[in-house]
Amino acid sequence: MVPLQSAVASSTADLGPPVAFWVLLCLLGAVVGVVGSAVARRLSNPVGKYRLLYVGGVLPLGVLAYGLLSVLDLGAAVRAALAGGSTGTVAVDVFLSEFLTMAAAGTVALVAYAPTVRGVRAVRDIDLGTGRAVALMARWLLGASAVFALVITPFRLGLGVGTSTVTVAVGLIVLVVGALAASPWVVGVLRSTRKPSGDDAARIDRLRERAGVGSGLVDEVRVLDTDDEETANAFVRGIGPARRLFVTSTFLDALDDETAAALLAVQAGRVRSRALSRRMGAVIAAAVPLIAAFSGSGGPNGPLVAVACVALVGGLWYARRGIVAADDRAAGSVGADAVADALERYAEVHAMEPSRRRVPNPLSANVALGDRIDRLRGRDLDGGEASA
């Protein structure tokens, strides 16, 4: 009995510093959210600035929090405090530690996100309650933390220092392919979905036929409830015959058939151009040499780090070409002007001003929406010819 009490007391003592640091990170997150929201609301194209805040502020803060809390072993300390030590299985211990660490980092991001909901509601003039938005985000973060823990656990157990680069590459490829294959079911776990029925089902069938998203491309369709968020999105997840098309309820309510068909044609183009696979390929191409660079005992290998950077920039360029190829395929299906009009309507529904860039962002896998629209308009004027 004495050793058990000592172990619990020790784990409780170890818990203090990482929890205190987590609280400080949450306070930092609140500052980032409040200040970032106040700035975004006062700039031009505030909806676009909020998206930039999420990608350039909230997300990096969550990643930073995960890294720092991992160094402090927060997850292991919490697991030990809750379980009174080890669960008896190394894999379970690692999984729980990673899940708790990632969930804590997600909480930091959630604290940063919460103050922005009111601003988004104001600039988009939508009826989005802060409590519901935070609850939905919390559900997503918990699910994402579990998925992340499942993915990272094998690396913690066997793929690390001393592991060959070939083994790391094979492991990453297996994980990425597995994640792509499982993504339709993961979305169903992280979000509330339903099968379309009645008029919705009949309309979606018509739109799919018109846009070229038939049974040979997509196996099933699910509708996401976004009545509060009012996000009119459509996307395809999965591999081969198990692909699933997801459309939001706002997509069906806010868009006419011509616009909806054009946006679905873009998604069909993304599947055929393997846009998502290109992104994942960029990640693998950069991750393998980067892991190899830091796996040695003599410190980071400079040339391998340089190779990782070049692979990342090249892979993201290739991913952007996938977006361009998808737009071209959609233009060939429903017309370039129809796709451009649909993208403009998409921006209007989301209260966005289509952004344009003189020089593409080399660290982005996306093409600026305004540049895509301008290119499609130019493609139509040039008689439908454009490079893919």
Tab-separated table of C-alpha atoms in Angstrom:
chain	number	residue	atom	x	y	z
A	1	MET	CA	0.000	0.000	0.000
A	2	VAL	CA	2.827	2.398	0.796
A	3	PRO	CA	4.477	2.163	-2.656
A	4	LEU	CA	1.114	2.856	-4.345
A	5	GLN	CA	0.545	5.928	-2.197
A	6	SER	CA	4.052	7.116	-2.951
A	7	ALA	CA	3.517	6.654	-6.678
A	8	VAL	CA	0.284	8.630	-6.586
A	9	ALA	CA	1.887	11.397	-4.563
A	10	SER	CA	4.814	11.517	-6.977
A	11	SER	CA	2.537	11.675	-10.032
A	12	THR	CA	0.543	14.460	-8.405
A	13	ALA	CA	3.724	16.403	-7.750
A	14	ASP	CA	4.853	15.879	-11.372
A	15	LEU	CA	1.493	17.191	-12.547
A	16	GLY	CA	1.919	20.679	-11.080
A	17	PRO	CA	4.442	22.316	-13.478
A	18	PRO	CA	2.890	21.133	-16.785
A	19	VAL	CA	-0.632	22.064	-15.638
A	20	ALA	CA	0.575	25.514	-14.566
A	21	PHE	CA	2.209	25.945	-17.982
A	22	TRP	CA	-0.987	24.759	-19.686
A	23	VAL	CA	-2.956	27.428	-17.800
A	24	LEU	CA	-0.487	30.068	-18.999
A	25	LEU	CA	-0.893	28.838	-22.573
A	26	CYS	CA	-4.687	29.071	-22.222
A	27	LEU	CA	-4.325	32.679	-21.038
A	28	LEU	CA	-2.112	33.373	-24.040
A	29	GLY	CA	-4.759	31.770	-26.257
A	30	ALA	CA	-7.437	34.039	-24.826
A	31	VAL	CA	-5.270	37.089	-25.569
A	32	VAL	CA	-4.620	35.892	-29.124
A	33	GLY	CA	-8.350	35.350	-29.680
A	34	VAL	CA	-9.517	38.660	-28.224
A	35	VAL	CA	-6.839	40.823	-29.851
A	36	GLY	CA	-6.934	38.944	-33.163
A	37	SER	CA	-10.724	39.219	-33.367
A	38	ALA	CA	-10.659	42.939	-32.582
A	39	VAL	CA	-8.090	43.525	-35.339
A	40	ALA	CA	-9.814	41.281	-37.925
A	41	ARG	CA	-13.168	43.036	-37.500
A	42	ARG	CA	-11.616	46.401	-38.341
A	43	LEU	CA	-9.781	45.361	-41.497
A	44	SER	CA	-11.074	45.084	-45.035
A	45	ASN	CA	-12.442	41.668	-45.980
A	46	PRO	CA	-12.872	40.697	-42.306
A	47	VAL	CA	-14.077	37.152	-43.101
A	48	GLY	CA	-10.855	36.480	-44.954
A	49	LYS	CA	-8.894	37.979	-42.082
A	50	TYR	CA	-10.647	35.683	-39.607
A	51	ARG	CA	-9.627	32.695	-41.708
A	52	LEU	CA	-6.088	34.051	-41.729
A	53	LEU	CA	-6.281	34.396	-37.945
A	54	TYR	CA	-7.285	30.744	-37.606
A	55	VAL	CA	-4.599	29.475	-39.968
A	56	GLY	CA	-1.847	31.895	-38.967
A	57	GLY	CA	-2.630	32.337	-35.273
A	58	VAL	CA	-4.902	29.792	-33.632
A	59	LEU	CA	-3.573	26.712	-35.436
A	60	PRO	CA	0.139	27.511	-34.870
A	61	LEU	CA	-0.634	28.261	-31.231
A	62	GLY	CA	-2.193	24.811	-30.870
A	63	VAL	CA	0.819	23.185	-32.544
A	64	LEU	CA	3.195	25.140	-30.309
A	65	ALA	CA	1.183	24.138	-27.251
A	66	TYR	CA	1.389	20.463	-28.225
A	67	GLY	CA	5.154	20.696	-28.638
A	68	LEU	CA	5.711	22.440	-25.322
A	69	LEU	CA	3.296	20.222	-23.391
A	70	SER	CA	4.932	17.140	-24.920
A	71	VAL	CA	8.321	18.315	-23.655
A	72	LEU	CA	6.776	18.746	-20.201
A	73	ASP	CA	5.110	15.283	-20.399
A	74	LEU	CA	1.694	16.700	-19.487
A	75	GLY	CA	-0.188	13.740	-20.946
A	76	ALA	CA	1.926	11.184	-19.089
A	77	ALA	CA	1.556	13.106	-15.840
A	78	VAL	CA	-2.238	13.357	-16.167
A	79	ARG	CA	-2.500	9.698	-17.156
A	80	ALA	CA	-0.391	8.664	-14.182
A	81	ALA	CA	-2.463	10.815	-11.824
A	82	LEU	CA	-5.731	9.361	-13.115
A	83	ALA	CA	-4.584	5.739	-13.337
A	84	GLY	CA	-2.338	5.771	-10.280
A	85	GLY	CA	0.663	4.952	-12.460
A	86	SER	CA	0.837	2.739	-15.559
A	87	THR	CA	-2.114	0.914	-17.086
A	88	GLY	CA	0.125	-2.118	-17.528
A	89	THR	CA	0.259	-1.924	-21.336
A	90	VAL	CA	2.891	0.244	-22.992
A	91	ALA	CA	0.810	0.924	-26.122
A	92	VAL	CA	-2.186	2.018	-24.038
A	93	ASP	CA	0.026	4.251	-21.897
A	94	VAL	CA	1.492	5.927	-24.980
A	95	PHE	CA	-1.917	6.340	-26.615
A	96	LEU	CA	-3.473	7.897	-23.514
A	97	SER	CA	-0.495	10.195	-22.991
A	98	GLU	CA	-0.628	11.431	-26.581
A	99	PHE	CA	-4.404	11.822	-26.501
A	100	LEU	CA	-4.298	13.849	-23.280
A	101	THR	CA	-1.439	16.021	-24.531
A	102	MET	CA	-3.177	16.707	-27.835
A	103	ALA	CA	-6.505	17.366	-26.098
A	104	ALA	CA	-4.799	19.865	-23.777
A	105	ALA	CA	-3.211	21.593	-26.781
A	106	GLY	CA	-6.633	21.586	-28.466
A	107	THR	CA	-8.069	23.284	-25.399
A	108	VAL	CA	-5.544	26.093	-25.845
A	109	ALA	CA	-6.690	26.499	-29.449
A	110	LEU	CA	-10.321	26.336	-28.324
A	111	VAL	CA	-9.759	29.132	-25.801
A	112	ALA	CA	-8.266	31.217	-28.615
A	113	TYR	CA	-11.174	30.367	-30.928
A	114	ALA	CA	-14.012	31.158	-28.519
A	115	PRO	CA	-13.607	34.987	-28.490
A	116	THR	CA	-13.709	35.076	-32.293
A	117	VAL	CA	-17.195	33.569	-32.618
A	118	ARG	CA	-18.942	36.808	-31.721
A	119	GLY	CA	-16.895	38.704	-34.312
A	120	VAL	CA	-17.591	36.154	-37.034
A	121	ARG	CA	-21.290	36.300	-36.182
A	122	ALA	CA	-21.231	40.080	-36.595
A	123	VAL	CA	-19.286	40.315	-39.868
A	124	ARG	CA	-21.237	37.494	-41.509
A	125	ASP	CA	-24.605	38.442	-39.959
A	126	ILE	CA	-25.414	34.841	-39.002
A	127	ASP	CA	-27.169	33.341	-35.997
A	128	LEU	CA	-24.243	31.386	-34.572
A	129	GLY	CA	-24.321	30.966	-30.802
A	130	THR	CA	-20.975	30.995	-29.030
A	131	GLY	CA	-21.892	28.012	-26.865
A	132	ARG	CA	-22.906	25.839	-29.814
A	133	ALA	CA	-19.869	26.863	-31.858
A	134	VAL	CA	-17.495	26.056	-28.996
A	135	ALA	CA	-19.264	22.735	-28.332
A	136	LEU	CA	-18.974	21.712	-31.989
A	137	MET	CA	-15.321	22.704	-32.064
A	138	ALA	CA	-14.656	20.839	-28.811
A	139	ARG	CA	-16.225	17.691	-30.253
A	140	TRP	CA	-14.063	18.012	-33.352
A	141	LEU	CA	-10.913	18.580	-31.295
A	142	LEU	CA	-11.560	15.533	-29.101
A	143	GLY	CA	-12.086	13.346	-32.144
A	144	ALA	CA	-9.022	14.783	-33.855
A	145	SER	CA	-6.978	14.176	-30.693
A	146	ALA	CA	-8.002	10.510	-30.673
A	147	VAL	CA	-7.155	10.110	-34.373
A	148	PHE	CA	-3.821	11.869	-33.857
A	149	ALA	CA	-2.972	9.631	-30.899
A	150	LEU	CA	-3.744	6.524	-32.964
A	151	VAL	CA	-1.458	7.759	-35.748
A	152	ILE	CA	1.456	8.892	-33.580
A	153	THR	CA	1.512	5.918	-31.187
A	154	PRO	CA	3.294	3.542	-33.623
A	155	PHE	CA	6.014	6.163	-34.107
A	156	ARG	CA	6.398	6.577	-30.366
A	157	LEU	CA	6.682	2.834	-29.936
A	158	GLY	CA	8.943	1.809	-32.775
A	159	LEU	CA	9.632	4.510	-35.365
A	160	GLY	CA	12.098	6.986	-34.025
A	161	VAL	CA	15.801	7.387	-33.391
A	162	GLY	CA	17.689	4.499	-34.951
A	163	THR	CA	14.931	3.603	-37.380
A	164	SER	CA	15.943	3.477	-41.045
A	165	THR	CA	14.713	6.172	-43.405
A	166	VAL	CA	13.086	3.502	-45.590
A	167	THR	CA	11.093	2.209	-42.623
A	168	VAL	CA	9.998	5.736	-41.730
A	169	ALA	CA	8.952	6.421	-45.331
A	170	VAL	CA	6.985	3.168	-45.555
A	171	GLY	CA	5.360	3.869	-42.200
A	172	LEU	CA	4.320	7.369	-43.272
A	173	ILE	CA	2.906	6.115	-46.560
A	174	VAL	CA	0.906	3.407	-44.802
A	175	LEU	CA	-0.445	5.916	-42.287
A	176	VAL	CA	-1.366	8.469	-44.961
A	177	VAL	CA	-3.079	5.899	-47.167
A	178	GLY	CA	-4.893	4.529	-44.123
A	179	ALA	CA	-5.976	8.014	-43.103
A	180	LEU	CA	-7.277	8.769	-46.604
A	181	ALA	CA	-9.153	5.465	-46.716
A	182	ALA	CA	-10.701	6.002	-43.278
A	183	SER	CA	-11.483	9.696	-43.768
A	184	PRO	CA	-15.173	9.223	-44.752
A	185	TRP	CA	-15.851	7.485	-41.439
A	186	VAL	CA	-13.674	9.933	-39.502
A	187	VAL	CA	-15.752	12.844	-40.811
A	188	GLY	CA	-18.874	10.993	-39.680
A	189	VAL	CA	-17.436	10.679	-36.182
A	190	LEU	CA	-16.298	14.297	-35.929
A	191	ARG	CA	-19.404	15.856	-37.477
A	192	SER	CA	-23.157	15.213	-37.404
A	193	THR	CA	-24.230	13.757	-40.746
A	194	ARG	CA	-27.368	12.289	-42.285
A	195	LYS	CA	-28.338	10.479	-45.445
A	196	PRO	CA	-30.186	12.717	-47.896
A	197	SER	CA	-33.843	11.854	-48.321
A	198	GLY	CA	-36.900	13.056	-50.183
A	199	ASP	CA	-36.438	16.183	-52.295
A	200	ASP	CA	-32.842	16.597	-51.117
A	201	ALA	CA	-31.903	13.134	-52.345
A	202	ALA	CA	-33.567	13.688	-55.730
A	203	ARG	CA	-31.888	17.060	-56.163
A	204	ILE	CA	-28.459	15.753	-55.193
A	205	ASP	CA	-28.813	12.941	-57.729
A	206	ARG	CA	-29.581	15.487	-60.452
A	207	LEU	CA	-26.652	17.670	-59.441
A	208	ARG	CA	-24.267	14.717	-59.333
A	209	GLU	CA	-25.234	13.629	-62.830
A	210	ARG	CA	-24.857	17.165	-64.145
A	211	ALA	CA	-21.489	17.687	-62.435
A	212	GLY	CA	-19.998	14.291	-63.268
A	213	VAL	CA	-19.967	13.029	-59.668
A	214	GLY	CA	-21.638	9.736	-60.468
A	215	SER	CA	-21.517	6.334	-58.797
A	216	GLY	CA	-18.223	5.548	-60.510
A	217	LEU	CA	-16.591	8.435	-58.655
A	218	VAL	CA	-18.503	8.580	-55.344
A	219	ASP	CA	-20.191	5.719	-53.532
A	220	GLU	CA	-22.392	7.568	-51.006
A	221	VAL	CA	-23.545	11.055	-50.046
A	222	ARG	CA	-23.916	12.571	-46.606
A	223	VAL	CA	-25.358	15.937	-45.556
A	224	LEU	CA	-23.665	17.945	-42.799
A	225	ASP	CA	-25.839	20.150	-40.599
A	226	THR	CA	-24.533	23.729	-40.912
A	227	ASP	CA	-27.730	25.742	-40.434
A	228	ASP	CA	-26.087	27.834	-37.702
A	229	GLU	CA	-22.651	28.225	-39.275
A	230	GLU	CA	-24.065	28.814	-42.790
A	231	THR	CA	-21.054	27.304	-44.559
A	232	ALA	CA	-21.905	26.212	-48.091
A	233	ASN	CA	-19.283	23.534	-48.709
A	234	ALA	CA	-18.967	20.289	-50.620
A	235	PHE	CA	-16.024	17.902	-50.523
A	236	VAL	CA	-15.110	14.293	-51.292
A	237	ARG	CA	-13.225	12.004	-48.933
A	238	GLY	CA	-12.025	8.438	-49.310
A	239	ILE	CA	-10.194	6.224	-51.774
A	240	GLY	CA	-11.504	4.349	-54.798
A	241	PRO	CA	-15.024	2.886	-54.616
A	242	ALA	CA	-15.395	3.903	-50.942
A	243	ARG	CA	-15.337	7.631	-51.657
A	244	ARG	CA	-18.071	9.657	-50.016
A	245	LEU	CA	-19.424	13.065	-51.023
A	246	PHE	CA	-20.231	15.472	-48.196
A	247	VAL	CA	-22.427	18.517	-48.750
A	248	THR	CA	-23.572	20.949	-46.092
A	249	SER	CA	-27.200	21.817	-45.502
A	250	THR	CA	-26.345	25.439	-46.361
A	251	PHE	CA	-24.913	24.258	-49.675
A	252	LEU	CA	-28.334	22.870	-50.558
A	253	ASP	CA	-30.318	25.808	-49.179
A	254	ALA	CA	-28.280	28.805	-50.334
A	255	LEU	CA	-27.144	27.775	-53.834
A	256	ASP	CA	-29.175	27.343	-57.000
A	257	ASP	CA	-28.733	24.278	-59.184
A	258	GLU	CA	-26.314	25.906	-61.632
A	259	THR	CA	-24.004	27.141	-58.875
A	260	ALA	CA	-24.194	23.900	-56.904
A	261	ALA	CA	-23.477	21.786	-59.998
A	262	ALA	CA	-20.440	23.925	-60.881
A	263	LEU	CA	-19.010	23.598	-57.367
A	264	LEU	CA	-19.607	19.842	-57.434
A	265	ALA	CA	-17.836	19.729	-60.792
A	266	VAL	CA	-14.820	21.335	-59.098
A	267	GLN	CA	-14.893	18.563	-56.485
A	268	ALA	CA	-15.069	15.963	-59.251
A	269	GLY	CA	-12.076	17.667	-60.852
A	270	ARG	CA	-10.184	17.510	-57.552
A	271	VAL	CA	-10.787	13.786	-57.288
A	272	ARG	CA	-9.628	13.155	-60.842
A	273	SER	CA	-6.577	15.403	-60.470
A	274	ARG	CA	-5.803	13.760	-57.092
A	275	ALA	CA	-5.599	17.142	-55.395
A	276	LEU	CA	-5.763	15.725	-51.869
A	277	SER	CA	-3.188	13.030	-52.632
A	278	ARG	CA	-0.856	15.720	-53.947
A	279	ARG	CA	-1.069	17.508	-50.602
A	280	MET	CA	-0.383	14.349	-48.681
A	281	GLY	CA	2.520	13.579	-51.007
A	282	ALA	CA	4.021	16.984	-50.233
A	283	VAL	CA	3.823	16.226	-46.523
A	284	ILE	CA	5.514	12.828	-46.925
A	285	ALA	CA	8.191	14.178	-49.260
A	286	ALA	CA	9.128	16.811	-46.676
A	287	ALA	CA	8.651	14.681	-43.551
A	288	VAL	CA	10.896	11.762	-44.518
A	289	PRO	CA	14.153	13.734	-44.976
A	290	LEU	CA	13.264	15.945	-42.009
A	291	ILE	CA	12.852	12.942	-39.700
A	292	ALA	CA	16.053	11.460	-41.074
A	293	ALA	CA	17.841	14.773	-40.442
A	294	PHE	CA	16.978	14.709	-36.743
A	295	SER	CA	17.263	10.959	-36.164
A	296	GLY	CA	21.031	10.893	-35.825
A	297	SER	CA	22.882	11.337	-32.556
A	298	GLY	CA	25.152	14.064	-33.882
A	299	GLY	CA	22.489	16.732	-34.217
A	300	PRO	CA	20.444	17.847	-37.227
A	301	ASN	CA	21.813	17.124	-40.681
A	302	GLY	CA	21.865	20.419	-42.600
A	303	PRO	CA	21.695	19.003	-46.154
A	304	LEU	CA	18.722	16.799	-45.263
A	305	VAL	CA	16.915	19.767	-43.731
A	306	ALA	CA	17.537	21.661	-46.980
A	307	VAL	CA	16.190	18.694	-48.969
A	308	ALA	CA	13.063	18.689	-46.771
A	309	CYS	CA	12.497	22.402	-47.402
A	310	VAL	CA	12.916	21.998	-51.163
A	311	ALA	CA	10.611	18.962	-51.146
A	312	LEU	CA	7.974	20.899	-49.211
A	313	VAL	CA	8.039	23.909	-51.537
A	314	GLY	CA	8.044	21.676	-54.625
A	315	GLY	CA	5.294	19.462	-53.241
A	316	LEU	CA	3.073	22.437	-52.411
A	317	TRP	CA	3.622	23.838	-55.919
A	318	TYR	CA	2.519	20.480	-57.291
A	319	ALA	CA	-0.519	20.572	-54.992
A	320	ARG	CA	-1.474	24.023	-56.293
A	321	ARG	CA	-1.262	22.660	-59.825
A	322	GLY	CA	-3.818	20.083	-58.736
A	323	ILE	CA	-6.241	22.895	-57.820
A	324	VAL	CA	-5.684	24.498	-61.230
A	325	ALA	CA	-6.188	21.146	-62.972
A	326	ALA	CA	-9.433	20.612	-61.038
A	327	ASP	CA	-10.762	24.011	-62.130
A	328	ASP	CA	-9.888	23.178	-65.733
A	329	ARG	CA	-11.705	19.853	-65.551
A	330	ALA	CA	-14.761	21.563	-64.078
A	331	ALA	CA	-14.615	24.224	-66.771
A	332	GLY	CA	-14.534	21.525	-69.420
A	333	SER	CA	-17.603	19.935	-67.831
A	334	VAL	CA	-19.908	22.894	-67.123
A	335	GLY	CA	-18.111	25.872	-68.667
A	336	ALA	CA	-15.410	28.224	-67.362
A	337	ASP	CA	-17.819	31.118	-66.829
A	338	ALA	CA	-20.180	28.907	-64.837
A	339	VAL	CA	-17.337	27.823	-62.532
A	340	ALA	CA	-16.145	31.415	-62.098
A	341	ASP	CA	-19.702	32.549	-61.298
A	342	ALA	CA	-20.052	29.715	-58.793
A	343	LEU	CA	-16.809	30.660	-57.019
A	344	GLU	CA	-17.986	34.273	-56.816
A	345	ARG	CA	-21.309	33.124	-55.374
A	346	TYR	CA	-19.421	30.936	-52.896
A	347	ALA	CA	-17.483	33.995	-51.742
A	348	GLU	CA	-20.701	36.022	-51.501
A	349	VAL	CA	-22.449	33.415	-49.335
A	350	HIS	CA	-19.486	33.420	-46.955
A	351	ALA	CA	-19.183	37.233	-46.983
A	352	MET	CA	-15.686	36.939	-48.425
A	353	GLU	CA	-13.832	39.210	-50.780
A	354	PRO	CA	-11.938	36.908	-53.209
A	355	SER	CA	-8.257	37.415	-52.476
A	356	ARG	CA	-5.626	37.852	-55.143
A	357	ARG	CA	-1.865	37.457	-54.993
A	358	ARG	CA	0.767	38.809	-57.361
A	359	VAL	CA	3.106	36.028	-56.297
A	360	PRO	CA	1.723	32.646	-55.113
A	361	ASN	CA	2.449	31.763	-51.512
A	362	PRO	CA	5.131	29.033	-51.769
A	363	LEU	CA	4.064	27.592	-48.393
A	364	SER	CA	0.391	27.189	-49.317
A	365	ALA	CA	-1.335	24.293	-51.047
A	366	ASN	CA	-4.196	26.595	-52.095
A	367	VAL	CA	-4.580	29.046	-54.941
A	368	ALA	CA	-6.079	32.420	-54.037
A	369	LEU	CA	-9.806	32.417	-54.841
A	370	GLY	CA	-9.638	35.678	-56.791
A	371	ASP	CA	-6.772	34.348	-58.909
A	372	ARG	CA	-8.784	31.226	-59.692
A	373	ILE	CA	-11.755	33.338	-60.788
A	374	ASP	CA	-9.590	35.628	-62.942
A	375	ARG	CA	-7.894	32.661	-64.553
A	376	LEU	CA	-11.235	31.052	-65.423
A	377	ARG	CA	-12.489	34.318	-66.915
A	378	GLY	CA	-9.307	34.526	-68.996
A	379	ARG	CA	-9.651	30.881	-69.967
A	380	ASP	CA	-13.147	31.525	-71.262
A	381	LEU	CA	-11.967	34.561	-73.251
A	382	ASP	CA	-9.113	32.542	-74.732
A	383	GLY	CA	-11.512	29.983	-76.089
A	384	GLY	CA	-11.297	27.518	-73.226
A	385	GLU	CA	-7.551	26.792	-73.436
A	386	ALA	CA	-5.413	26.945	-70.340
A	387	SER	CA	-2.566	24.949	-68.911
A	388	ALA	CA	-3.369	22.354	-66.289
